[in-house]
mmCIF file of C-alpha atoms in Angstrom:
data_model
loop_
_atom_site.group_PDB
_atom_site.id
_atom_site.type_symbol
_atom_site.label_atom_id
_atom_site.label_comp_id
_atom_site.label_asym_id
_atom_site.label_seq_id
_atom_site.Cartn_x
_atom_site.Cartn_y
_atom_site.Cartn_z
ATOM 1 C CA UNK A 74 10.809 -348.009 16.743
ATOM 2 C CA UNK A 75 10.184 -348.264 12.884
ATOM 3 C CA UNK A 76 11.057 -346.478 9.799
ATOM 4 C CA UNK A 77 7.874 -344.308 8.617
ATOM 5 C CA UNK A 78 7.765 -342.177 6.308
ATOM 6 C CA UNK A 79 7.228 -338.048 6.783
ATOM 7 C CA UNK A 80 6.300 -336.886 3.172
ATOM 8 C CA UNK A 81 3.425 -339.653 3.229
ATOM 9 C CA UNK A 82 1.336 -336.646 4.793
ATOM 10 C CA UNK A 83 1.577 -333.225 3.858
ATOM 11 C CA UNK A 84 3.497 -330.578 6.511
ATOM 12 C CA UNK A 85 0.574 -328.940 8.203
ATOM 13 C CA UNK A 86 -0.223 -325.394 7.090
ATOM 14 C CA UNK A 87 -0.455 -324.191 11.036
ATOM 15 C CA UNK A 88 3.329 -324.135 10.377
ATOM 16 C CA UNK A 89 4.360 -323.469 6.675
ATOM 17 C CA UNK A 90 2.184 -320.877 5.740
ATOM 18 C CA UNK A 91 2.166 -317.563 5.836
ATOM 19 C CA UNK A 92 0.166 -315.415 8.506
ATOM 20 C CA UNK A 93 -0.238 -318.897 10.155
ATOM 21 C CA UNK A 94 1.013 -319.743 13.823
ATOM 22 C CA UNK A 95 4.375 -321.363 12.070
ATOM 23 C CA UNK A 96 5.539 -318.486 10.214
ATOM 24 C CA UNK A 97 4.669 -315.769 13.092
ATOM 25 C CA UNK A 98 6.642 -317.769 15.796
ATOM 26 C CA UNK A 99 9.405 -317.635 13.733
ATOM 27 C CA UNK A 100 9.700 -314.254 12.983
ATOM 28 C CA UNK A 101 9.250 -313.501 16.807
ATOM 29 C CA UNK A 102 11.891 -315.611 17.554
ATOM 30 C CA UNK A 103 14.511 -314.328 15.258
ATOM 31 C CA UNK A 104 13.588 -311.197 16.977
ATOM 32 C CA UNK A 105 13.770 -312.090 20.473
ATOM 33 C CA UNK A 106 17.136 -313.182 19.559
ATOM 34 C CA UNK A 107 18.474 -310.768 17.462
ATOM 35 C CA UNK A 108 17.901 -308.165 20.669
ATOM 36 C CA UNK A 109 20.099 -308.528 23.255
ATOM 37 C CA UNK A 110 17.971 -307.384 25.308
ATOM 38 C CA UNK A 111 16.066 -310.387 25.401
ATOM 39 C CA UNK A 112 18.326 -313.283 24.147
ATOM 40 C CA UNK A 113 19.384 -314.753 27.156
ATOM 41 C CA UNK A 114 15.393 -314.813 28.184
ATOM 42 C CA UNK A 115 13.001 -317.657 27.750
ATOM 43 C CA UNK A 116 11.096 -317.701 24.373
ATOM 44 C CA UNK A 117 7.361 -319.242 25.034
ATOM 45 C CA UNK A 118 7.201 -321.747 21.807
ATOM 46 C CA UNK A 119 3.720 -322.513 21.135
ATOM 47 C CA UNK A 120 3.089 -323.239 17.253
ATOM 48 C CA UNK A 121 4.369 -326.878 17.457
ATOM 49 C CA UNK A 122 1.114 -327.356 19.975
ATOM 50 C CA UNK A 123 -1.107 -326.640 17.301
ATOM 51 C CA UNK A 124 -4.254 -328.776 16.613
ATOM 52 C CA UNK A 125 -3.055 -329.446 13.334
ATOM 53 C CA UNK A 126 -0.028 -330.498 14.073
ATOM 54 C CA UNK A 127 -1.081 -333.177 16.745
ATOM 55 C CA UNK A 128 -3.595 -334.311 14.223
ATOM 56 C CA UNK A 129 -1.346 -335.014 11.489
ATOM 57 C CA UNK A 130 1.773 -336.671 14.318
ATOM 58 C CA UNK A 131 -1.511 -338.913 15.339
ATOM 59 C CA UNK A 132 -2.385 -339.927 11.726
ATOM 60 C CA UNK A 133 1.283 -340.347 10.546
ATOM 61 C CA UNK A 134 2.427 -342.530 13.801
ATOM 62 C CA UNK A 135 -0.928 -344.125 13.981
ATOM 63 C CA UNK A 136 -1.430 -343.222 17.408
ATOM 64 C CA UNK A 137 1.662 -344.205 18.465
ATOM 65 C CA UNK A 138 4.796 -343.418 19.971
ATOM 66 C CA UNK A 139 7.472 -342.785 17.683
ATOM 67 C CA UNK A 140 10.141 -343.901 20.020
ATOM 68 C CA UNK A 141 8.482 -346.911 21.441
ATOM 69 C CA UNK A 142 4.928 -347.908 19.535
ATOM 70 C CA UNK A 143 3.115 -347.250 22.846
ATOM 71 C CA UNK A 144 -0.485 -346.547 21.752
ATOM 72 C CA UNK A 145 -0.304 -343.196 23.812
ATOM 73 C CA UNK A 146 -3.804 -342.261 23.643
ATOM 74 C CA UNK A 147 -5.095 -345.021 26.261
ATOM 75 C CA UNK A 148 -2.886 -343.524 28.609
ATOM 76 C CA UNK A 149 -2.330 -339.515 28.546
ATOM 77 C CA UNK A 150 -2.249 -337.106 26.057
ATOM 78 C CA UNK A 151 0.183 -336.882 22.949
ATOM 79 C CA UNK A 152 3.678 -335.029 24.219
ATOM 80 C CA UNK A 153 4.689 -333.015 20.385
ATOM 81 C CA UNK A 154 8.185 -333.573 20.921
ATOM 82 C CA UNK A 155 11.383 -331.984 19.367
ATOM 83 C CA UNK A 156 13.935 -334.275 17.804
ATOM 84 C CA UNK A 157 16.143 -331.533 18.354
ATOM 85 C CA UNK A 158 15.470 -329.448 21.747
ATOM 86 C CA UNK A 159 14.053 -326.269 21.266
ATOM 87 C CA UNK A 160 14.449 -324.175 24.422
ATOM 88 C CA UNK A 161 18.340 -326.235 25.765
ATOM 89 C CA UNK A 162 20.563 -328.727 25.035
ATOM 90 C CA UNK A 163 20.918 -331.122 28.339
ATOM 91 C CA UNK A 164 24.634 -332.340 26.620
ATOM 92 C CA UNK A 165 26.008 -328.216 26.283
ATOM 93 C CA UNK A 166 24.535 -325.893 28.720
ATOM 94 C CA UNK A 167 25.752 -323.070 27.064
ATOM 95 C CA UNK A 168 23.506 -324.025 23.782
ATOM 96 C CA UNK A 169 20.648 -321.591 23.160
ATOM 97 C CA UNK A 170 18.562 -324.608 22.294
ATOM 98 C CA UNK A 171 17.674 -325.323 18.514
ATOM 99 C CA UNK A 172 15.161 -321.938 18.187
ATOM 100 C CA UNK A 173 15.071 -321.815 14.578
ATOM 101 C CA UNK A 174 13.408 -325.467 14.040
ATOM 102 C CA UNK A 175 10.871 -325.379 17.270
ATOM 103 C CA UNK A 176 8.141 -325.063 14.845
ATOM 104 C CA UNK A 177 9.868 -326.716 11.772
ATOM 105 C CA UNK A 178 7.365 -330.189 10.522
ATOM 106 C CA UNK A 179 10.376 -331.990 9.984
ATOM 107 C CA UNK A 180 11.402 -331.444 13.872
ATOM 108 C CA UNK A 181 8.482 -332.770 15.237
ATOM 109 C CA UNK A 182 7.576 -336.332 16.394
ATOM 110 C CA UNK A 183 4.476 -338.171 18.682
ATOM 111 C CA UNK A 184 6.107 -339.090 22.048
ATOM 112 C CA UNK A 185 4.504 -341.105 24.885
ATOM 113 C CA UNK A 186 5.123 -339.395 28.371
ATOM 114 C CA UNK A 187 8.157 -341.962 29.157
ATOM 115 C CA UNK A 188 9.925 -341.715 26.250
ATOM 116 C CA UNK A 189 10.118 -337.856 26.355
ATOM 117 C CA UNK A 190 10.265 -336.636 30.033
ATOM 118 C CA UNK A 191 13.284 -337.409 31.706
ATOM 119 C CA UNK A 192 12.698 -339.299 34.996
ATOM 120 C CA UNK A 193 13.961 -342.291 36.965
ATOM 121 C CA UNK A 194 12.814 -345.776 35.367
ATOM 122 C CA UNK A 195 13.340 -349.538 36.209
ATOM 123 C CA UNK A 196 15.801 -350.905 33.589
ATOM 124 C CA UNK A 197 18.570 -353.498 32.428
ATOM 125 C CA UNK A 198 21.396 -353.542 34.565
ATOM 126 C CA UNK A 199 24.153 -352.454 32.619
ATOM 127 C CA UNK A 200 26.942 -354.700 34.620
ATOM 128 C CA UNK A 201 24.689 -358.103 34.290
ATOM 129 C CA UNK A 202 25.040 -360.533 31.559
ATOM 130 C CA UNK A 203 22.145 -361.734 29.155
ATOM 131 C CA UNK A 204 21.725 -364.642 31.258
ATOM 132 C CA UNK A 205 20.904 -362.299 33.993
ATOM 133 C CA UNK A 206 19.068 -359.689 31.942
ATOM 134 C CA UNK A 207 16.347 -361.740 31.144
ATOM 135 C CA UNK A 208 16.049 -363.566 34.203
ATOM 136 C CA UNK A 209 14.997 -360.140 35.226
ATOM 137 C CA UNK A 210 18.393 -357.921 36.562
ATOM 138 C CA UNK A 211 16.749 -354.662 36.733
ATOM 139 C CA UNK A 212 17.971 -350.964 38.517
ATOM 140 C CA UNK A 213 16.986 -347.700 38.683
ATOM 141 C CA UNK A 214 18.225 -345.583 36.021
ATOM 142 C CA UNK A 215 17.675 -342.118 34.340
ATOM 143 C CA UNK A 216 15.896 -342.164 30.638
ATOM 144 C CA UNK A 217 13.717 -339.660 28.709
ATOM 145 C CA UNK A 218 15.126 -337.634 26.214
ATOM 146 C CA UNK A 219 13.680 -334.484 27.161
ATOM 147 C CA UNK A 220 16.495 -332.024 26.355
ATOM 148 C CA UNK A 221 19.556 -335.077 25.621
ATOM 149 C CA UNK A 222 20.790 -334.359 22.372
ATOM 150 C CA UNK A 223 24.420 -336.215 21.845
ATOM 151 C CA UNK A 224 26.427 -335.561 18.585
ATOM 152 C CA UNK A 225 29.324 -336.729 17.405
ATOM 153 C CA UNK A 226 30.680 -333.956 14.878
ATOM 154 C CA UNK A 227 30.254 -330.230 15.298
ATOM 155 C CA UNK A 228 27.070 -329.461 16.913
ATOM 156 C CA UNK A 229 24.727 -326.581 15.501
ATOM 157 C CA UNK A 230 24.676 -323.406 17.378
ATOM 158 C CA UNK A 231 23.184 -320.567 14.909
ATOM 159 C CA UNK A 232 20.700 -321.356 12.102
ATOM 160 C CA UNK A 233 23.038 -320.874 9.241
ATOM 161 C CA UNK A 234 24.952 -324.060 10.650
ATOM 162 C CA UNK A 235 24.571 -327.256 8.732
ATOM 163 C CA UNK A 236 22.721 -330.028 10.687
ATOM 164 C CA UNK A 237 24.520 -332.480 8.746
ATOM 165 C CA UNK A 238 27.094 -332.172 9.983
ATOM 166 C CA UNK A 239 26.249 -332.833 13.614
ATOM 167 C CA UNK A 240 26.263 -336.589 13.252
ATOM 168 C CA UNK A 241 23.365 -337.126 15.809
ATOM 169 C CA UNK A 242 23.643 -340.328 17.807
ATOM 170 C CA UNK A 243 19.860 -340.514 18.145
ATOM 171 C CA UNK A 244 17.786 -342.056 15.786
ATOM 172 C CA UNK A 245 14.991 -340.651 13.995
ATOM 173 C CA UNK A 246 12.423 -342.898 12.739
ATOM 174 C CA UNK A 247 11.621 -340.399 9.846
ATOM 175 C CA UNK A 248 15.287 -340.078 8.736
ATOM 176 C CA UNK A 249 16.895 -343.355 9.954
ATOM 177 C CA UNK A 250 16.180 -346.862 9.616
ATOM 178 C CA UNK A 251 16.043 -348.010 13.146
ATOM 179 C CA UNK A 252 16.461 -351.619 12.760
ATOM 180 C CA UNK A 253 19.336 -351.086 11.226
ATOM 181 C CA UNK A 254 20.574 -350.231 14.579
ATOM 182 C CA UNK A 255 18.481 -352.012 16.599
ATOM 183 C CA UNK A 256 17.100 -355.502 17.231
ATOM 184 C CA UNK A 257 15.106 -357.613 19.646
ATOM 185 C CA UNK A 258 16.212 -360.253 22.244
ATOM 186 C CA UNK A 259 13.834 -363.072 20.885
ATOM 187 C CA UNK A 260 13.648 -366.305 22.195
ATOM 188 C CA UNK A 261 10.695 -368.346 23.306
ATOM 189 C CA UNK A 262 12.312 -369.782 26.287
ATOM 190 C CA UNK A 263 12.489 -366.800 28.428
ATOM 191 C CA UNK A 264 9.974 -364.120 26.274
ATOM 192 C CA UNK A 265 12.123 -361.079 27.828
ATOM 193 C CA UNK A 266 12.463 -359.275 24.494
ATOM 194 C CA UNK A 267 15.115 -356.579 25.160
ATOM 195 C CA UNK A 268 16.205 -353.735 22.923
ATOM 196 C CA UNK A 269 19.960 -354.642 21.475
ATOM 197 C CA UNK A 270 22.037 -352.093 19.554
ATOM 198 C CA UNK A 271 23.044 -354.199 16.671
ATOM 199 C CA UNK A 272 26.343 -354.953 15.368
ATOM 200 C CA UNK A 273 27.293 -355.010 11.466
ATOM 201 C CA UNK A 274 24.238 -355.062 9.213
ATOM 202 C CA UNK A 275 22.486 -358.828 9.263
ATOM 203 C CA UNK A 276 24.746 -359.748 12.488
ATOM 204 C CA UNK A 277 22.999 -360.791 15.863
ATOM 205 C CA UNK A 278 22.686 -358.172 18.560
ATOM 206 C CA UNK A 279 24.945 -358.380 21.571
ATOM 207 C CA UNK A 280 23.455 -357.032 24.998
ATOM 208 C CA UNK A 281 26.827 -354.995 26.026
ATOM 209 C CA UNK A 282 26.817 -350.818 25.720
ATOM 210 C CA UNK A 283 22.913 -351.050 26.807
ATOM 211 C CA UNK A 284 23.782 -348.851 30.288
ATOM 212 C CA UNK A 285 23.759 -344.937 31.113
ATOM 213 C CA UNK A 286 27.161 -342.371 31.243
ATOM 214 C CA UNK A 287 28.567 -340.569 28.835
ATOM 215 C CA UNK A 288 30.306 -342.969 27.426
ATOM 216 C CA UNK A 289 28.360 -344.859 25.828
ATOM 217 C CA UNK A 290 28.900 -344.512 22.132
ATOM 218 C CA UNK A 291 32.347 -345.187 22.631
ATOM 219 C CA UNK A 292 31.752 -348.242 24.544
ATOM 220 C CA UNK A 293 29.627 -349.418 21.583
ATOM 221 C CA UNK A 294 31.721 -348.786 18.968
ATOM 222 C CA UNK A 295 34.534 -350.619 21.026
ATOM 223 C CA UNK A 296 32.478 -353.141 20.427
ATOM 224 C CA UNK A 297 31.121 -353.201 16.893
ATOM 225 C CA UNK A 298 27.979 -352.365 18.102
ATOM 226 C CA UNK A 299 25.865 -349.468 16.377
ATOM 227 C CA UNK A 300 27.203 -346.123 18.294
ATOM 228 C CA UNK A 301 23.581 -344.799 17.411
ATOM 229 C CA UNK A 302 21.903 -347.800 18.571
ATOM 230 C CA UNK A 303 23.050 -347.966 21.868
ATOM 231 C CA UNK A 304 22.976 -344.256 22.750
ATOM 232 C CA UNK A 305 19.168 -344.388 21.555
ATOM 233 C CA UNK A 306 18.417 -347.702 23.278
ATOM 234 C CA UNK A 307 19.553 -346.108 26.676
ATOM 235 C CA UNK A 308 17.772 -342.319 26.045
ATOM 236 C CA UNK A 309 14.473 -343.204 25.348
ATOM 237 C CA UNK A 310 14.486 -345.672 27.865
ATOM 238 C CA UNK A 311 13.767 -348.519 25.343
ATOM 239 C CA UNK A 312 14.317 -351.148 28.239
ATOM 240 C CA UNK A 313 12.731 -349.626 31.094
ATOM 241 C CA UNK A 314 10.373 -352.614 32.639
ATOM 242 C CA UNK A 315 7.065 -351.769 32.313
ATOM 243 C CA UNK A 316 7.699 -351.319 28.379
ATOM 244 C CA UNK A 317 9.457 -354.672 28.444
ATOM 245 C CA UNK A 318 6.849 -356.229 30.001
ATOM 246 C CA UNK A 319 4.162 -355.251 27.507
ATOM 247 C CA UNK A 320 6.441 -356.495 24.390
ATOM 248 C CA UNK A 321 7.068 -359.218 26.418
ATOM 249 C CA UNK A 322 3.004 -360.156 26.495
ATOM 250 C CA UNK A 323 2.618 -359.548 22.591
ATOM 251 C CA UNK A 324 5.760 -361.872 22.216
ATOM 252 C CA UNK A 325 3.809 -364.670 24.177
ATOM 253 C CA UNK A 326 1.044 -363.835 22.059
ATOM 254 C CA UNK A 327 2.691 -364.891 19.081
ATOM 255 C CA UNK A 328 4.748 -367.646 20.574
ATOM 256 C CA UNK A 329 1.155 -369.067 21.293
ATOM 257 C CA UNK A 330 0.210 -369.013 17.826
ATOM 258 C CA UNK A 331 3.543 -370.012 16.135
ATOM 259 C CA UNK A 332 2.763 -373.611 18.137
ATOM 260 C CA UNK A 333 -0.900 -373.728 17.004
ATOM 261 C CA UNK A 334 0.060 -373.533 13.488
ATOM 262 C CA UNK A 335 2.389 -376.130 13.802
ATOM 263 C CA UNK A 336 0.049 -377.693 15.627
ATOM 264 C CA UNK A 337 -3.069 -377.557 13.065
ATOM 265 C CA UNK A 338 -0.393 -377.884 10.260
ATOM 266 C CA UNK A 339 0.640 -381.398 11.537
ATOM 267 C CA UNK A 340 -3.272 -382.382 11.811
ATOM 268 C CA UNK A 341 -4.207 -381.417 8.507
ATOM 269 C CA UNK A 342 -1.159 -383.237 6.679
ATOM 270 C CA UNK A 343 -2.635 -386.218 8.461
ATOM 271 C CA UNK A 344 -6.044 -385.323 7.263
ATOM 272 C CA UNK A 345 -5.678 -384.680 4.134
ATOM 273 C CA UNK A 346 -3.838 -387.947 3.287
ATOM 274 C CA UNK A 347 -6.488 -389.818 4.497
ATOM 275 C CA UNK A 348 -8.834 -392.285 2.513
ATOM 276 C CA UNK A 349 -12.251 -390.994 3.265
ATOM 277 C CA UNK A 350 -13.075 -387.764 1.190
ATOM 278 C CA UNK A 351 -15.257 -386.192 4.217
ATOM 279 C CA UNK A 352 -11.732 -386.624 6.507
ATOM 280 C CA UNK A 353 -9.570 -385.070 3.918
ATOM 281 C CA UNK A 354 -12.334 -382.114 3.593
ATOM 282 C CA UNK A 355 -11.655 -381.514 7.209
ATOM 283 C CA UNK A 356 -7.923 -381.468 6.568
ATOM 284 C CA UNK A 357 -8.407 -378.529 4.283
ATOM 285 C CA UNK A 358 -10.305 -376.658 6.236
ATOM 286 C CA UNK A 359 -7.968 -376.805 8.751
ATOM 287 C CA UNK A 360 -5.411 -376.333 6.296
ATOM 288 C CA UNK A 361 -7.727 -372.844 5.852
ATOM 289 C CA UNK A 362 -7.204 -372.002 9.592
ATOM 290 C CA UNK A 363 -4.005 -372.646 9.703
ATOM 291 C CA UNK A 364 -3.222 -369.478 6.336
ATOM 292 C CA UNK A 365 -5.913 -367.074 8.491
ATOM 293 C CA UNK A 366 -3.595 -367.457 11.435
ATOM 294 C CA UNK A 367 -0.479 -366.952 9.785
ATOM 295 C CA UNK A 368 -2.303 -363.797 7.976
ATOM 296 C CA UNK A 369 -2.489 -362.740 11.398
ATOM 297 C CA UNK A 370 0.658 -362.777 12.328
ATOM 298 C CA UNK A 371 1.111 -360.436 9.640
ATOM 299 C CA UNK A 372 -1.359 -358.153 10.338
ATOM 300 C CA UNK A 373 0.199 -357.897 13.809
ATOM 301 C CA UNK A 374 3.455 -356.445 12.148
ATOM 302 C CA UNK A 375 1.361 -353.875 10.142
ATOM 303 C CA UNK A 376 2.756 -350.391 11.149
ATOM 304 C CA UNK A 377 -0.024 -349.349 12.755
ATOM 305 C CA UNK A 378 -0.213 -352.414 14.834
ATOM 306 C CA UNK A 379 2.039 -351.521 18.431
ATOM 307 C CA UNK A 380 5.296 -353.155 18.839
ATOM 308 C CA UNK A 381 5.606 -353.577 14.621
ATOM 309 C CA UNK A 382 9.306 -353.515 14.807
ATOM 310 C CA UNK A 383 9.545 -356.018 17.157
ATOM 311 C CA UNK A 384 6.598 -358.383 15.569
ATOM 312 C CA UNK A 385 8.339 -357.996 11.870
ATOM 313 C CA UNK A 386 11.672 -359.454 13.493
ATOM 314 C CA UNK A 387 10.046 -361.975 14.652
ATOM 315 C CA UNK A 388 7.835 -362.642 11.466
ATOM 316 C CA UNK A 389 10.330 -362.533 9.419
ATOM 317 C CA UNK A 390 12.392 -365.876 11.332
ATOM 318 C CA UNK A 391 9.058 -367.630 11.403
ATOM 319 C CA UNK A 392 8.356 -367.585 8.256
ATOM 320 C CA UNK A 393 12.462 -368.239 7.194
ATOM 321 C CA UNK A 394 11.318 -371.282 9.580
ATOM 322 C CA UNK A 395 7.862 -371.841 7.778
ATOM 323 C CA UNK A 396 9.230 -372.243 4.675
ATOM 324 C CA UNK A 397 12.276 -374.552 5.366
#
């Protein structure tokens, strides 16, 4: 999950102008809810469906999921998901759901079918150690986020309540800085690379708080481990194998490249020192190869590029390494 940016687009006018699908749902539902009648019936949300709006998720996400950088498309159709549930709230099951933002922009993220439907999934095992995480301690556990919506404050039941002050333990990538709450499990000797809540800003991650339960922010923040972190880590099912697998193959990718530019760095040193102008051309050129590669590297931390998050953390040590 990465940072991006929501006002890089504009909102799409299926939902903010007048007469349009947006506006009309909205009205309807204040009504449907205003009657009582009705209120305690099911309200058929539709406008967040729009055309529009999966356009402008698919060109602000780049495809992608927002949770996980899946490309989604090579797999199923786009899920429009609500940050905030629309219809129920999995955490209070007396909640009405969050009504008055089913069809608000701002509400709306790209979700692959695994990060967003709630289902049984092949993950960490909470009780092992690192040691036995990435030697591959797996179990089944529950992740999606479908409905899941844990706070921490006073959670918003009318639309005159303040959102604010809900303190939301999941992250959203177009409010929140994920990896300030998150980092990767990356080392080349095992290429297993795990979501970790983080601990204090520029410490290393710790594997601990990464299981299911209620609990779960608490047992973070026990210890020093981001609360929000964690809890997102475990509902969007960050860990669950088949997604570890496929960071684990870009990881390998890069790992194989880190050693050829070391590799081709070393030769062209030699080269270049050499007497014989034709040898030290050589050395150049593969001094040449060596910058495209490295460009590379970069490119494959470009936010469109899947798995950015977890490429830039590992950029960003190579080139600390690079450089020394």
């Amino acid at each position: 999950m990465r940072q991006v940016n929501r006002r890089d687009i504009p909102a799409p006018k299926a939902l903010t102008e007048d007469g349009r699908p947006g506006r009309n749902e909205l009205e309807r539902v204040r009504a449907h809810r205003a009657d009582p009648a009705t209120r305690d019936k099911s309200f058929s949300f539709k406008a967040y469906k729009h055309d529009e709006v999966k356009a402008a998720l698919e060109h602000l996400f780049h495809g992608k999921c927002a949770y996980c950088e899946t490309f989604y498309s090579a797999q199923a159709p786009v899920d429009v998901e609500h940050y905030r549930p629309k219809g129920a709230v999995a955490d209070d099951p007396e909640h009405p759901g969050y009504w008055w933002i089913a069809m608000d922009w701002d509400n709306l993220l790209p979700s692959c079918i695994d990060c967003n439907r709630r289902r049984k999934q092949q993950a960490p095992d909470p009780s092992a150690s690192l040691a036995e995480l990435v030697a591959g301690a797996m179990t089944d556990a529950k992740s999606g986020k479908k409905d899941v919506f844990p706070v921490g404050g006073t959670r918003a039941a009318r639309d005159t309540d303040a959102l604010e002050r809900e303190e939301a333990f999941l992250l959203d990538p177009c409010r929140d800085d994920p990896m300030e709450h998150i980092a990767f499990h990356l080392d080349p000797g095992d290429l297993w690379p795990l979501a970790l809540p983080k601990r204090a800003p520029g410490a290393a991650p710790a594997v601990a708080a990464l299981g299911d339960g209620a609990a779960i922010a608490d047992h973070a923040a026990a210890l020093d481990l981001s609360q929000r972190g964690a809890v997102s880590i475990q509902v969007y099912g960050l860990n669950r194998l088949g997604l570890v697998q496929d960071r684990a193959r870009v990881l390998k990718h890069l790992e194989f490249l880190r050693g050829l530019i070391f590799e081709i760095d070393a030769m062209a040193a030699d080269l270049e020192s050499h007497a014989d102008p034709a040898v030290r051309r050589v050395g150049r050129t593969l001094s040449a190869l060596s910058d495209r590669i490295v460009e590379e590297l970069r490119e494959m931390s470009d936010p469109a590029a899947p798995y950015s998050a977890m490429v830039r953390q590992w950029c960003d040590r190579f080139l600390e390494d690079l450089s020394a």
